[in-house]
């Protein structure tokens, strides 16, 4: 968005070429097996709302989801819930795109924030998602060096990681409460990492 707003044709070409090269690097190894290439997209498109995801917690809070035996099982939810989850996530990503368009200087942290929003808002959440989230928070923090947010972010990461560990591999029966702790810490960490610093004074 920032490159497009500057009307930098060369930058757009380089950005498009880089994106195409990244997609090709991940796709070409499967060129001889188109079925294998398409399988992840078909598989994940058909998945429902897992009980370890943020959308599940929202649905559970409103009484629209049951409580599966394990956090990684799919919950029984209304038929419209998976599509509604996707629509909310798309709206959040669009809002971040608009923010990047309006504030080109904040394009890097907003790009990191968009990936974090996708991981946190997806209807399927996996424990390993916390690793790329930690890297994304580090990117946001690096851009805002000198704000003094590092210690607080480290504490939030530790809280999220501990709750995450208790869900898997410990498989605690209290996974719903632990999920609230995990996502509360993760969302707070995202605000710290990506929110702009207030001007001094």
mmCIF file with all atom_site columns, C-alpha atoms in Angstrom, residues 49-53 56 67-75 123 125 127 166-168 171-176 179:
data_model
loop_
_atom_site.group_PDB
_atom_site.id
_atom_site.type_symbol
_atom_site.label_atom_id
_atom_site.label_alt_id
_atom_site.label_comp_id
_atom_site.label_asym_id
_atom_site.label_entity_id
_atom_site.label_seq_id
_atom_site.pdbx_PDB_ins_code
_atom_site.Cartn_x
_atom_site.Cartn_y
_atom_site.Cartn_z
_atom_site.occupancy
_atom_site.B_iso_or_equiv
_atom_site.pdbx_formal_charge
_atom_site.auth_seq_id
_atom_site.auth_comp_id
_atom_site.auth_asym_id
_atom_site.auth_atom_id
_atom_site.pdbx_PDB_model_num
ATOM 1  C CA . UNK A 1 49  ? -13.657 -23.642 14.291 1.00 0.00 ? 49  UNK A CA 1
ATOM 2  C CA . UNK A 1 50  ? -11.130 -25.305 16.584 1.00 0.00 ? 50  UNK A CA 1
ATOM 3  C CA . UNK A 1 51  ? -11.591 -25.014 20.333 1.00 0.00 ? 51  UNK A CA 1
ATOM 4  C CA . UNK A 1 52  ? -8.143  -23.473 20.804 1.00 0.00 ? 52  UNK A CA 1
ATOM 5  C CA . UNK A 1 53  ? -8.885  -20.461 18.582 1.00 0.00 ? 53  UNK A CA 1
ATOM 6  C CA . UNK A 1 56  ? -14.094 -20.205 19.425 1.00 0.00 ? 56  UNK A CA 1
ATOM 7  C CA . UNK A 1 67  ? -16.981 -27.642 24.689 1.00 0.00 ? 67  UNK A CA 1
ATOM 8  C CA . UNK A 1 68  ? -15.028 -30.415 22.916 1.00 0.00 ? 68  UNK A CA 1
ATOM 9  C CA . UNK A 1 69  ? -13.016 -32.870 24.968 1.00 0.00 ? 69  UNK A CA 1
ATOM 10 C CA . UNK A 1 70  ? -9.718  -31.471 23.649 1.00 0.00 ? 70  UNK A CA 1
ATOM 11 C CA . UNK A 1 71  ? -8.732  -27.965 22.627 1.00 0.00 ? 71  UNK A CA 1
ATOM 12 C CA . UNK A 1 72  ? -7.557  -29.026 19.176 1.00 0.00 ? 72  UNK A CA 1
ATOM 13 C CA . UNK A 1 73  ? -10.902 -30.646 18.284 1.00 0.00 ? 73  UNK A CA 1
ATOM 14 C CA . UNK A 1 74  ? -13.402 -28.804 16.141 1.00 0.00 ? 74  UNK A CA 1
ATOM 15 C CA . UNK A 1 75  ? -16.297 -27.317 18.072 1.00 0.00 ? 75  UNK A CA 1
ATOM 16 C CA . UNK A 1 123 ? -10.561 -20.168 13.111 1.00 0.00 ? 123 UNK A CA 1
ATOM 17 C CA . UNK A 1 125 ? -4.955  -21.908 16.086 1.00 0.00 ? 125 UNK A CA 1
ATOM 18 C CA . UNK A 1 127 ? 0.576   -23.898 19.574 1.00 0.00 ? 127 UNK A CA 1
ATOM 19 C CA . UNK A 1 166 ? -0.567  -25.810 29.370 1.00 0.00 ? 166 UNK A CA 1
ATOM 20 C CA . UNK A 1 167 ? -2.961  -26.313 26.451 1.00 0.00 ? 167 UNK A CA 1
ATOM 21 C CA . UNK A 1 168 ? -0.409  -28.387 24.536 1.00 0.00 ? 168 UNK A CA 1
ATOM 22 C CA . UNK A 1 171 ? -3.569  -30.906 27.478 1.00 0.00 ? 171 UNK A CA 1
ATOM 23 C CA . UNK A 1 172 ? -5.094  -29.259 30.530 1.00 0.00 ? 172 UNK A CA 1
ATOM 24 C CA . UNK A 1 173 ? -8.839  -29.696 31.011 1.00 0.00 ? 173 UNK A CA 1
ATOM 25 C CA . UNK A 1 174 ? -8.992  -25.957 31.753 1.00 0.00 ? 174 UNK A CA 1
ATOM 26 C CA . UNK A 1 175 ? -8.124  -25.107 28.151 1.00 0.00 ? 175 UNK A CA 1
ATOM 27 C CA . UNK A 1 176 ? -10.943 -22.554 27.786 1.00 0.00 ? 176 UNK A CA 1
ATOM 28 C CA . UNK A 1 179 ? -7.165  -19.826 26.028 1.00 0.00 ? 179 UNK A CA 1
#
